[in-house]
Amino acid sequence: MAWNEVTDEPALRHGPAEGARAARRAPPLRCQSLLSPASFCPHARGMTSDKEARRDALIALSRRHVWPPYTSPERHEEQEPLVISSAEGPWLVDENGRRYLDGISSWWACTLGHRHPRLVRALTDQLARLDHVGAGGITHPAVAQLAGELVKVAPAGLTRVHFSDDGSTAVEVAIKIAFQYWQQTQRPTRRRFIALSAAYHGDTLGAASLAGVTEFFSIFGPLLFEVVRPAAATSWDEVVEEIERLARLHADELAGIVVEPAIQGAGGMRMQPPEVLRRLRAVADEVDTFLIADEVFTGYGRTGTMWGCDQSQVTPDLLCTAKGFTAGVTPMAATLATDRIYDGFRAAPDGSTRALMHGHTFCGHPLGAAVAREVLAIYREESILDGIRVRAELIAAHLAGLQGRPGVRRARALGMVGAVDLGEGGYGGAAGPRFYQAALARGLYLRPLGDSAYLCPPFNIGLAELRLLLEGFSEAIDEALAG
């Protein structure tokens, strides 16, 4: 696989209003400015050989001991990695002092930028009171209050929250909940899930079983459970019709339908019309199975609304969130469920327990819970969703302008995501690596999904910086397509 690393994404640490004021104050920016001495930290302009030696030593140490994700040993030993030593707002700073505008929010997670002062303060304040406590028979203020606040902003009807560690685990919890529910409510034949082609739901074995992005998981095939999956189609209409047919055909076996609402992320930023989720909700109701929404990427405003489900005004039976849940500050995730599902875990008629058989050491971790609460407070008090609308319009207008350029396929945008395809090579395409290098040369950190070039910046990125990112995105596309 020529291009198999999905990427990271940082954001600005100021609120939208402050970011807009900063953009108005700032002089006009052009991509070339990122290559000028001004793009270096002041202390780096006279970078000494000692700093070069330190950077080389860090790379050597990494190559000797670190086993990085989605990277072959040969590539790890030969490629020249970025060595990032600090970050602030939407900017990454390397050991040489050069700044990179992070256009993908560090694997889609840093939705409020790096080191937002309120999140730093929430983390340190919580650490001064309580660092960690097990979840068995214990609650604590941060996690109890977070659960209540999360339910208030969730789609109506989701009332219960199970906390975990990351997006993959949140999905794993959801499919375990669905499976166990049916096993202990007199419908034990319901063991199978419908998942989409080009789906990606995480790397743990249950989540990997749902994946349709075969480049990631084909080697693990013998370990994965079977999934009901519609064949690849030329339109979303055809996809949904096939899912409806399969759901009716396998109704007595179906534990749930799993979907990334509005956008399939790692599958190439494939965007769905709102009617897709509405029809999946309708067929799940028809056959009485669960609709499971993987909002790890799409939740917390990435699509322009708080949840991808809000684009369709649909409430799923189970919803998974991570990444923006803590704005990339701490690893934490949540799986939300309805009362119907929660009540299916009450004691059996004979009195035997039917508790959910899942739990991790760091369930409801106090540090993560405190940060997640502050993220919600920032959304309320800094009008994050309102700020997204302005930025989403800029992204959509710019992407529309790319449509029709020679070599550019399927220019598309939704919320804080813009994407184009530079070829039909998928994860094995040759244009993606050229795009990455061209963006990097312009001081932009933009790692494509194979031949799908995309950007999804922090939600509160300054308007001047967003324009800079969009301009550099276009220039990198032109260079990549020129070969």
Tab-separated table of C-alpha atoms in Angstrom:
chain	number	residue	atom	x	y	z
A	1	MET	CA	0.000	0.000	0.000
A	2	ALA	CA	1.717	3.141	-1.216
A	3	TRP	CA	-0.111	5.601	1.022
A	4	ASN	CA	-1.544	4.128	4.129
A	5	GLU	CA	-1.093	6.662	6.893
A	6	VAL	CA	-4.237	8.498	7.892
A	7	THR	CA	-3.229	11.769	9.453
A	8	ASP	CA	-3.329	14.197	12.373
A	9	GLU	CA	-4.986	17.575	12.574
A	10	PRO	CA	-4.554	20.609	14.899
A	11	ALA	CA	-6.549	23.780	15.370
A	12	LEU	CA	-6.483	27.364	16.668
A	13	ARG	CA	-6.800	27.893	20.388
A	14	HIS	CA	-8.839	31.093	20.235
A	15	GLY	CA	-12.596	31.371	19.981
A	16	PRO	CA	-14.237	32.252	16.629
A	17	ALA	CA	-14.760	35.894	17.546
A	18	GLU	CA	-11.181	36.343	18.664
A	19	GLY	CA	-9.954	34.444	15.607
A	20	ALA	CA	-11.959	36.705	13.328
A	21	ARG	CA	-10.560	39.821	15.001
A	22	ALA	CA	-7.055	38.448	14.595
A	23	ALA	CA	-7.734	37.751	10.936
A	24	ARG	CA	-8.877	41.333	10.373
A	25	ARG	CA	-5.785	42.701	12.119
A	26	ALA	CA	-3.373	40.459	10.272
A	27	PRO	CA	-1.718	41.595	7.036
A	28	PRO	CA	-2.563	39.617	3.887
A	29	LEU	CA	-0.910	36.198	3.935
A	30	ARG	CA	0.296	34.142	1.025
A	31	CYS	CA	1.595	30.598	0.965
A	32	GLN	CA	5.067	31.789	0.026
A	33	SER	CA	5.301	33.493	3.410
A	34	LEU	CA	5.444	30.084	5.028
A	35	LEU	CA	8.809	29.505	3.388
A	36	SER	CA	10.282	32.821	4.480
A	37	PRO	CA	12.406	33.360	7.605
A	38	ALA	CA	9.327	34.822	9.271
A	39	SER	CA	7.817	31.357	9.358
A	40	PHE	CA	10.531	30.235	11.734
A	41	CYS	CA	10.517	30.750	15.467
A	42	PRO	CA	12.931	33.609	16.360
A	43	HIS	CA	15.304	31.320	18.219
A	44	ALA	CA	15.556	29.060	15.169
A	45	ARG	CA	16.893	31.610	12.716
A	46	GLY	CA	20.396	31.047	13.948
A	47	MET	CA	19.913	27.348	14.460
A	48	THR	CA	23.121	25.826	15.696
A	49	SER	CA	24.712	22.559	14.800
A	50	ASP	CA	23.722	21.433	18.308
A	51	LYS	CA	20.048	21.661	17.319
A	52	GLU	CA	20.684	19.784	14.110
A	53	ALA	CA	22.503	17.122	16.098
A	54	ARG	CA	19.580	16.889	18.552
A	55	ARG	CA	17.096	16.455	15.706
A	56	ASP	CA	19.223	13.764	14.074
A	57	ALA	CA	19.568	11.987	17.409
A	58	LEU	CA	15.780	12.003	17.943
A	59	ILE	CA	15.177	10.541	14.484
A	60	ALA	CA	17.811	7.863	15.092
A	61	LEU	CA	16.251	6.987	18.465
A	62	SER	CA	12.789	6.799	16.903
A	63	ARG	CA	14.033	4.549	14.124
A	64	ARG	CA	15.735	2.312	16.642
A	65	HIS	CA	12.835	1.841	19.057
A	66	VAL	CA	9.474	3.253	17.863
A	67	TRP	CA	7.072	1.051	15.909
A	68	PRO	CA	4.844	3.610	14.125
A	69	PRO	CA	1.316	2.927	12.805
A	70	TYR	CA	0.682	1.919	9.185
A	71	THR	CA	4.380	2.158	8.319
A	72	SER	CA	6.712	-0.558	7.059
A	73	PRO	CA	10.143	-0.934	8.704
A	74	GLU	CA	11.764	0.072	5.412
A	75	ARG	CA	9.774	3.252	5.179
A	76	HIS	CA	10.348	4.017	8.850
A	77	GLU	CA	14.092	3.679	8.355
A	78	GLU	CA	14.272	5.636	5.105
A	79	GLN	CA	11.713	8.438	5.245
A	80	GLU	CA	12.565	11.782	6.799
A	81	PRO	CA	9.901	12.414	9.453
A	82	LEU	CA	8.808	15.748	10.811
A	83	VAL	CA	10.129	16.200	14.329
A	84	ILE	CA	7.488	18.339	16.025
A	85	SER	CA	8.581	19.939	19.275
A	86	SER	CA	5.673	22.278	20.043
A	87	ALA	CA	2.296	23.449	18.813
A	88	GLU	CA	-0.147	26.278	19.343
A	89	GLY	CA	-3.483	26.980	17.724
A	90	PRO	CA	-3.419	25.562	14.194
A	91	TRP	CA	0.386	25.575	14.015
A	92	LEU	CA	2.918	22.788	14.491
A	93	VAL	CA	6.546	23.774	15.099
A	94	ASP	CA	9.412	21.427	14.275
A	95	GLU	CA	12.846	21.083	15.849
A	96	ASN	CA	14.280	23.500	13.290
A	97	GLY	CA	11.734	26.145	14.250
A	98	ARG	CA	9.708	25.882	11.069
A	99	ARG	CA	5.950	26.221	11.398
A	100	TYR	CA	3.379	24.049	9.613
A	101	LEU	CA	-0.285	24.873	9.359
A	102	ASP	CA	-2.036	21.707	10.401
A	103	GLY	CA	-4.892	21.322	7.964
A	104	ILE	CA	-6.198	18.002	9.226
A	105	SER	CA	-6.527	18.665	12.969
A	106	SER	CA	-4.038	15.933	13.913
A	107	TRP	CA	-5.948	12.880	12.824
A	108	TRP	CA	-9.177	14.903	12.940
A	109	ALA	CA	-8.983	15.342	16.721
A	110	CYS	CA	-7.693	18.839	17.609
A	111	THR	CA	-10.931	20.576	16.764
A	112	LEU	CA	-10.161	23.555	19.011
A	113	GLY	CA	-6.497	23.814	18.138
A	114	HIS	CA	-3.451	22.935	20.167
A	115	ARG	CA	-3.128	24.006	23.771
A	116	HIS	CA	-6.360	25.939	24.029
A	117	PRO	CA	-5.754	27.784	27.327
A	118	ARG	CA	-9.085	26.758	28.814
A	119	LEU	CA	-8.427	23.076	28.127
A	120	VAL	CA	-4.919	23.302	29.561
A	121	ARG	CA	-6.362	24.903	32.678
A	122	ALA	CA	-9.154	22.315	33.001
A	123	LEU	CA	-6.602	19.512	32.745
A	124	THR	CA	-4.233	20.943	35.328
A	125	ASP	CA	-7.042	21.920	37.733
A	126	GLN	CA	-8.446	18.385	37.640
A	127	LEU	CA	-4.988	16.878	38.096
A	128	ALA	CA	-4.576	18.928	41.263
A	129	ARG	CA	-7.715	17.284	42.709
A	130	LEU	CA	-8.015	13.735	41.351
A	131	ASP	CA	-5.826	12.006	38.774
A	132	HIS	CA	-7.394	8.552	38.386
A	133	VAL	CA	-9.833	6.246	40.089
A	134	GLY	CA	-11.334	2.962	38.928
A	135	ALA	CA	-14.926	2.958	37.697
A	136	GLY	CA	-16.001	-0.137	39.635
A	137	GLY	CA	-18.478	0.979	42.277
A	138	ILE	CA	-17.189	4.560	42.085
A	139	THR	CA	-18.315	7.772	40.415
A	140	HIS	CA	-16.761	11.225	40.626
A	141	PRO	CA	-17.974	14.769	39.928
A	142	ALA	CA	-16.354	15.210	36.515
A	143	VAL	CA	-17.778	12.041	34.976
A	144	ALA	CA	-21.280	12.384	36.478
A	145	GLN	CA	-21.554	16.003	35.345
A	146	LEU	CA	-20.119	15.189	31.913
A	147	ALA	CA	-22.704	12.450	31.346
A	148	GLY	CA	-25.534	14.868	32.118
A	149	GLU	CA	-24.108	17.594	29.887
A	150	LEU	CA	-23.417	15.198	27.019
A	151	VAL	CA	-26.972	13.852	27.040
A	152	LYS	CA	-28.274	17.429	26.794
A	153	VAL	CA	-26.479	18.039	23.488
A	154	ALA	CA	-26.972	14.524	22.079
A	155	PRO	CA	-29.781	13.631	19.670
A	156	ALA	CA	-33.034	13.384	21.635
A	157	GLY	CA	-33.633	9.955	23.162
A	158	LEU	CA	-30.001	9.067	23.930
A	159	THR	CA	-29.949	9.024	27.724
A	160	ARG	CA	-27.173	6.658	28.837
A	161	VAL	CA	-23.395	7.045	28.433
A	162	HIS	CA	-20.648	4.428	28.637
A	163	PHE	CA	-17.170	5.997	28.706
A	164	SER	CA	-14.090	4.389	27.167
A	165	ASP	CA	-10.713	5.258	25.661
A	166	ASP	CA	-10.866	5.959	21.913
A	167	GLY	CA	-13.077	5.822	18.850
A	168	SER	CA	-12.377	2.214	17.986
A	169	THR	CA	-13.271	1.175	21.525
A	170	ALA	CA	-16.455	3.248	21.448
A	171	VAL	CA	-17.541	1.301	18.362
A	172	GLU	CA	-16.466	-1.966	19.959
A	173	VAL	CA	-18.645	-1.149	22.962
A	174	ALA	CA	-21.609	-0.335	20.711
A	175	ILE	CA	-21.514	-3.637	18.846
A	176	LYS	CA	-21.039	-5.536	22.128
A	177	ILE	CA	-24.051	-3.744	23.610
A	178	ALA	CA	-26.190	-4.548	20.573
A	179	PHE	CA	-25.084	-8.182	20.505
A	180	GLN	CA	-25.551	-8.748	24.247
A	181	TYR	CA	-28.952	-7.026	24.231
A	182	TRP	CA	-30.379	-9.467	21.708
A	183	GLN	CA	-28.746	-12.488	23.381
A	184	GLN	CA	-30.504	-11.781	26.657
A	185	THR	CA	-33.876	-10.611	25.319
A	186	GLN	CA	-35.026	-13.854	23.703
A	187	ARG	CA	-33.687	-13.132	20.192
A	188	PRO	CA	-30.310	-14.885	20.227
A	189	THR	CA	-30.173	-15.397	16.455
A	190	ARG	CA	-29.483	-11.656	16.059
A	191	ARG	CA	-25.716	-11.774	15.751
A	192	ARG	CA	-24.908	-10.051	12.471
A	193	PHE	CA	-24.315	-6.440	11.483
A	194	ILE	CA	-24.778	-4.548	8.254
A	195	ALA	CA	-21.878	-2.218	7.426
A	196	LEU	CA	-21.160	-0.164	4.325
A	197	SER	CA	-18.567	-0.508	1.599
A	198	ALA	CA	-15.664	1.925	2.199
A	199	ALA	CA	-16.561	1.964	5.905
A	200	TYR	CA	-13.904	2.490	8.559
A	201	HIS	CA	-14.715	2.140	12.257
A	202	GLY	CA	-11.369	1.584	13.988
A	203	ASP	CA	-8.599	-0.956	14.406
A	204	THR	CA	-9.749	-3.271	17.200
A	205	LEU	CA	-11.010	-6.605	15.903
A	206	GLY	CA	-14.727	-5.958	16.258
A	207	ALA	CA	-14.485	-2.507	14.678
A	208	ALA	CA	-12.128	-3.863	12.002
A	209	SER	CA	-14.696	-6.528	11.114
A	210	LEU	CA	-17.079	-3.748	10.124
A	211	ALA	CA	-14.550	-2.076	7.838
A	212	GLY	CA	-14.937	-1.968	4.079
A	213	VAL	CA	-11.527	-0.354	3.555
A	214	THR	CA	-9.766	-3.639	2.805
A	215	GLU	CA	-6.297	-2.094	2.541
A	216	PHE	CA	-6.214	-1.804	6.319
A	217	PHE	CA	-7.479	-5.171	7.462
A	218	SER	CA	-7.364	-7.892	4.787
A	219	ILE	CA	-4.380	-9.534	6.514
A	220	PHE	CA	-6.550	-10.085	9.613
A	221	GLY	CA	-9.403	-11.701	7.686
A	222	PRO	CA	-9.299	-15.041	9.539
A	223	LEU	CA	-9.745	-13.221	12.870
A	224	LEU	CA	-12.727	-11.060	11.866
A	225	PHE	CA	-16.425	-11.857	12.123
A	226	GLU	CA	-18.656	-11.942	9.060
A	227	VAL	CA	-20.590	-8.793	8.148
A	228	VAL	CA	-23.542	-8.293	5.823
A	229	ARG	CA	-22.339	-5.706	3.330
A	230	PRO	CA	-23.935	-4.138	0.242
A	231	ALA	CA	-21.860	-4.342	-2.902
A	232	ALA	CA	-20.142	-1.200	-4.109
A	233	ALA	CA	-22.551	0.892	-6.178
A	234	THR	CA	-22.505	3.957	-8.384
A	235	SER	CA	-25.010	5.971	-6.338
A	236	TRP	CA	-26.143	6.319	-2.735
A	237	ASP	CA	-29.640	5.435	-3.901
A	238	GLU	CA	-28.393	2.016	-4.997
A	239	VAL	CA	-26.487	1.550	-1.730
A	240	VAL	CA	-29.548	2.250	0.394
A	241	GLU	CA	-31.817	0.076	-1.739
A	242	GLU	CA	-29.415	-2.824	-1.251
A	243	ILE	CA	-29.221	-2.241	2.512
A	244	GLU	CA	-33.011	-2.168	2.697
A	245	ARG	CA	-33.160	-5.457	0.803
A	246	LEU	CA	-30.481	-7.071	3.004
A	247	ALA	CA	-32.087	-5.832	6.215
A	248	ARG	CA	-35.415	-7.391	5.292
A	249	LEU	CA	-33.749	-10.596	4.122
A	250	HIS	CA	-31.715	-11.009	7.326
A	251	ALA	CA	-34.160	-9.395	9.767
A	252	ASP	CA	-34.123	-12.283	12.244
A	253	GLU	CA	-30.296	-12.331	12.284
A	254	LEU	CA	-29.634	-8.605	12.387
A	255	ALA	CA	-28.161	-7.036	15.547
A	256	GLY	CA	-27.661	-3.626	13.981
A	257	ILE	CA	-26.840	-1.367	11.043
A	258	VAL	CA	-23.579	0.550	11.495
A	259	VAL	CA	-22.933	3.787	9.609
A	260	GLU	CA	-20.724	6.881	9.613
A	261	PRO	CA	-23.356	9.628	9.275
A	262	ALA	CA	-22.935	12.228	6.501
A	263	ILE	CA	-19.265	11.478	5.691
A	264	GLN	CA	-17.236	8.274	5.417
A	265	GLY	CA	-13.863	9.579	6.576
A	266	ALA	CA	-11.043	7.108	5.986
A	267	GLY	CA	-12.966	5.661	3.052
A	268	GLY	CA	-12.049	8.789	1.089
A	269	MET	CA	-14.273	11.563	2.497
A	270	ARG	CA	-17.339	10.117	0.779
A	271	MET	CA	-20.275	12.427	1.474
A	272	GLN	CA	-23.883	11.258	1.748
A	273	PRO	CA	-27.107	13.156	1.151
A	274	PRO	CA	-29.252	13.459	4.326
A	275	GLU	CA	-31.873	11.087	2.928
A	276	VAL	CA	-29.433	8.161	3.281
A	277	LEU	CA	-29.514	8.186	7.079
A	278	ARG	CA	-33.259	8.816	7.171
A	279	ARG	CA	-33.862	5.710	5.072
A	280	LEU	CA	-31.483	3.630	7.210
A	281	ARG	CA	-33.393	4.777	10.306
A	282	ALA	CA	-36.668	3.795	8.656
A	283	VAL	CA	-35.551	0.298	7.665
A	284	ALA	CA	-33.983	-0.299	11.104
A	285	ASP	CA	-37.359	0.561	12.643
A	286	GLU	CA	-39.157	-1.643	10.133
A	287	VAL	CA	-37.168	-4.762	11.045
A	288	ASP	CA	-36.766	-3.709	14.701
A	289	THR	CA	-32.991	-3.574	14.851
A	290	PHE	CA	-30.548	-0.942	16.069
A	291	LEU	CA	-29.091	1.935	14.079
A	292	ILE	CA	-25.526	2.519	15.286
A	293	ALA	CA	-23.981	5.894	14.380
A	294	ASP	CA	-20.194	6.120	14.383
A	295	GLU	CA	-19.741	9.856	15.014
A	296	VAL	CA	-16.065	9.592	15.978
A	297	PHE	CA	-15.104	11.783	13.010
A	298	THR	CA	-18.387	13.469	12.128
A	299	GLY	CA	-19.503	14.472	15.629
A	300	TYR	CA	-18.887	17.729	17.475
A	301	GLY	CA	-19.418	19.967	14.454
A	302	ARG	CA	-17.249	18.505	11.701
A	303	THR	CA	-20.214	18.367	9.274
A	304	GLY	CA	-21.459	21.824	10.292
A	305	THR	CA	-23.969	20.559	12.858
A	306	MET	CA	-23.206	19.194	16.317
A	307	TRP	CA	-23.706	15.645	15.059
A	308	GLY	CA	-23.661	14.152	11.587
A	309	CYS	CA	-27.064	12.679	12.499
A	310	ASP	CA	-28.414	16.214	12.835
A	311	GLN	CA	-27.974	16.655	9.077
A	312	SER	CA	-30.813	14.128	8.712
A	313	GLN	CA	-32.668	14.927	11.968
A	314	VAL	CA	-32.281	11.313	13.013
A	315	THR	CA	-31.666	9.779	16.430
A	316	PRO	CA	-29.706	6.512	16.354
A	317	ASP	CA	-30.089	3.798	18.982
A	318	LEU	CA	-26.369	3.906	19.752
A	319	LEU	CA	-23.934	6.748	19.062
A	320	CYS	CA	-20.134	6.663	19.303
A	321	THR	CA	-18.019	9.759	19.881
A	322	ALA	CA	-14.293	10.462	20.394
A	323	LYS	CA	-11.666	12.750	18.769
A	324	GLY	CA	-13.426	16.124	19.120
A	325	PHE	CA	-15.013	14.841	22.343
A	326	THR	CA	-11.856	15.989	24.163
A	327	ALA	CA	-10.526	18.136	21.281
A	328	GLY	CA	-7.521	15.846	21.007
A	329	VAL	CA	-6.190	16.721	24.478
A	330	THR	CA	-6.698	13.359	26.178
A	331	PRO	CA	-7.696	9.891	24.911
A	332	MET	CA	-11.350	9.412	25.789
A	333	ALA	CA	-14.549	8.274	24.086
A	334	ALA	CA	-18.200	7.619	24.800
A	335	THR	CA	-20.977	5.359	23.573
A	336	LEU	CA	-24.494	6.704	24.073
A	337	ALA	CA	-27.619	4.539	24.213
A	338	THR	CA	-31.386	4.777	24.606
A	339	ASP	CA	-33.366	3.779	27.674
A	340	ARG	CA	-34.778	0.827	25.742
A	341	ILE	CA	-31.298	-0.611	25.313
A	342	TYR	CA	-30.219	0.170	28.878
A	343	ASP	CA	-33.334	-1.510	30.278
A	344	GLY	CA	-32.420	-4.663	28.350
A	345	PHE	CA	-29.538	-5.109	30.784
A	346	ARG	CA	-31.662	-5.216	33.918
A	347	ALA	CA	-31.849	-8.474	35.863
A	348	ALA	CA	-33.416	-11.496	34.192
A	349	PRO	CA	-36.778	-12.802	35.464
A	350	ASP	CA	-34.897	-15.403	37.528
A	351	GLY	CA	-32.868	-12.621	39.180
A	352	SER	CA	-29.575	-13.352	37.412
A	353	THR	CA	-27.464	-10.363	36.411
A	354	ARG	CA	-27.313	-9.128	32.839
A	355	ALA	CA	-24.708	-6.400	33.286
A	356	LEU	CA	-22.781	-5.128	30.264
A	357	MET	CA	-19.651	-7.256	30.137
A	358	HIS	CA	-17.222	-4.556	29.130
A	359	GLY	CA	-14.953	-2.247	31.091
A	360	HIS	CA	-11.487	-0.731	30.824
A	361	THR	CA	-9.063	0.553	33.427
A	362	PHE	CA	-9.585	4.139	32.323
A	363	CYS	CA	-13.390	4.181	31.911
A	364	GLY	CA	-14.557	7.700	32.790
A	365	HIS	CA	-11.036	8.920	33.514
A	366	PRO	CA	-11.183	12.112	35.620
A	367	LEU	CA	-8.695	14.040	33.480
A	368	GLY	CA	-10.477	13.218	30.239
A	369	ALA	CA	-13.880	13.928	31.772
A	370	ALA	CA	-12.767	17.355	32.997
A	371	VAL	CA	-11.397	18.234	29.559
A	372	ALA	CA	-14.543	16.953	27.803
A	373	ARG	CA	-16.712	19.116	30.076
A	374	GLU	CA	-14.614	22.160	29.242
A	375	VAL	CA	-14.893	21.395	25.524
A	376	LEU	CA	-18.695	21.580	25.839
A	377	ALA	CA	-18.391	24.805	27.825
A	378	ILE	CA	-16.219	26.319	25.071
A	379	TYR	CA	-18.799	25.304	22.468
A	380	ARG	CA	-21.487	27.094	24.451
A	381	GLU	CA	-19.532	30.198	25.434
A	382	GLU	CA	-17.387	30.741	22.325
A	383	SER	CA	-20.155	29.995	19.787
A	384	ILE	CA	-18.108	27.332	18.025
A	385	LEU	CA	-20.954	26.068	15.823
A	386	ASP	CA	-21.795	29.601	14.691
A	387	GLY	CA	-18.153	30.122	13.737
A	388	ILE	CA	-18.157	26.900	11.745
A	389	ARG	CA	-20.852	28.254	9.421
A	390	VAL	CA	-18.658	31.150	8.252
A	391	ARG	CA	-15.657	28.897	7.700
A	392	ALA	CA	-17.707	26.178	6.013
A	393	GLU	CA	-18.931	28.708	3.444
A	394	LEU	CA	-15.322	29.640	2.594
A	395	ILE	CA	-14.369	25.976	2.214
A	396	ALA	CA	-17.404	25.168	0.067
A	397	ALA	CA	-16.837	28.149	-2.226
A	398	HIS	CA	-13.172	27.288	-2.688
A	399	LEU	CA	-13.884	23.631	-3.417
A	400	ALA	CA	-16.562	24.577	-5.927
A	401	GLY	CA	-13.922	26.610	-7.725
A	402	LEU	CA	-11.721	23.528	-8.065
A	403	GLN	CA	-14.369	21.544	-9.900
A	404	GLY	CA	-13.524	21.379	-13.567
A	405	ARG	CA	-9.778	21.835	-13.182
A	406	PRO	CA	-7.909	19.325	-15.332
A	407	GLY	CA	-7.266	16.167	-13.302
A	408	VAL	CA	-9.497	17.159	-10.376
A	409	ARG	CA	-12.331	14.720	-9.728
A	410	ARG	CA	-15.353	15.015	-7.451
A	411	ALA	CA	-14.647	18.280	-5.632
A	412	ARG	CA	-16.886	18.218	-2.564
A	413	ALA	CA	-17.389	19.948	0.772
A	414	LEU	CA	-19.528	19.629	3.867
A	415	GLY	CA	-19.041	21.640	7.022
A	416	MET	CA	-15.359	21.791	7.919
A	417	VAL	CA	-14.320	19.205	5.324
A	418	GLY	CA	-13.236	19.743	1.741
A	419	ALA	CA	-11.934	17.012	-0.569
A	420	VAL	CA	-11.047	16.174	-4.159
A	421	ASP	CA	-9.832	13.020	-5.873
A	422	LEU	CA	-6.607	13.297	-7.849
A	423	GLY	CA	-6.953	9.940	-9.542
A	424	GLU	CA	-8.645	6.573	-9.235
A	425	GLY	CA	-5.766	4.762	-7.548
A	426	GLY	CA	-7.275	4.739	-4.061
A	427	TYR	CA	-4.757	4.076	-1.308
A	428	GLY	CA	-2.270	2.840	-3.896
A	429	GLY	CA	-2.388	5.963	-6.036
A	430	ALA	CA	0.700	7.954	-6.998
A	431	ALA	CA	-0.786	11.471	-6.861
A	432	GLY	CA	-1.360	11.435	-3.102
A	433	PRO	CA	2.315	11.278	-2.080
A	434	ARG	CA	3.132	14.076	-4.535
A	435	PHE	CA	0.357	16.189	-3.033
A	436	TYR	CA	1.690	15.595	0.473
A	437	GLN	CA	5.204	16.699	-0.456
A	438	ALA	CA	3.925	19.740	-2.356
A	439	ALA	CA	1.821	20.805	0.645
A	440	LEU	CA	4.702	20.263	3.048
A	441	ALA	CA	6.974	22.433	0.915
A	442	ARG	CA	4.412	25.214	1.391
A	443	GLY	CA	4.364	24.796	5.148
A	444	LEU	CA	1.072	22.890	5.202
A	445	TYR	CA	0.534	19.576	6.940
A	446	LEU	CA	-2.004	17.818	4.704
A	447	ARG	CA	-1.792	14.043	4.418
A	448	PRO	CA	-4.160	12.591	1.806
A	449	LEU	CA	-6.102	9.356	1.916
A	450	GLY	CA	-4.413	7.755	-1.059
A	451	ASP	CA	-5.423	9.831	-4.069
A	452	SER	CA	-8.087	11.678	-2.073
A	453	ALA	CA	-6.678	15.062	-1.041
A	454	TYR	CA	-8.642	16.702	1.738
A	455	LEU	CA	-8.551	19.306	4.465
A	456	CYS	CA	-10.444	19.426	7.751
A	457	PRO	CA	-8.927	22.215	9.849
A	458	PRO	CA	-9.704	23.196	13.434
A	459	PHE	CA	-13.125	24.726	13.837
A	460	ASN	CA	-11.783	27.999	15.244
A	461	ILE	CA	-8.954	28.530	12.771
A	462	GLY	CA	-8.476	32.212	11.973
A	463	LEU	CA	-10.035	33.349	8.705
A	464	ALA	CA	-6.695	34.576	7.329
A	465	GLU	CA	-5.112	31.230	8.162
A	466	LEU	CA	-8.013	29.369	6.576
A	467	ARG	CA	-7.559	31.357	3.355
A	468	LEU	CA	-3.866	30.570	3.464
A	469	LEU	CA	-4.679	26.879	3.865
A	470	LEU	CA	-7.134	26.904	0.960
A	471	GLU	CA	-4.691	28.681	-1.319
A	472	GLY	CA	-1.917	26.234	-0.470
A	473	PHE	CA	-4.300	23.298	-0.914
A	474	SER	CA	-4.991	24.389	-4.495
A	475	GLU	CA	-1.324	24.986	-5.266
A	476	ALA	CA	-0.362	21.566	-3.924
A	477	ILE	CA	-3.065	19.956	-6.085
A	478	ASP	CA	-1.719	21.701	-9.193
A	479	GLU	CA	1.819	20.571	-8.454
A	480	ALA	CA	0.757	16.985	-7.712
A	481	LEU	CA	-1.204	16.738	-10.950
A	482	ALA	CA	1.680	18.205	-12.933
A	483	GLY	CA	3.667	15.131	-11.937
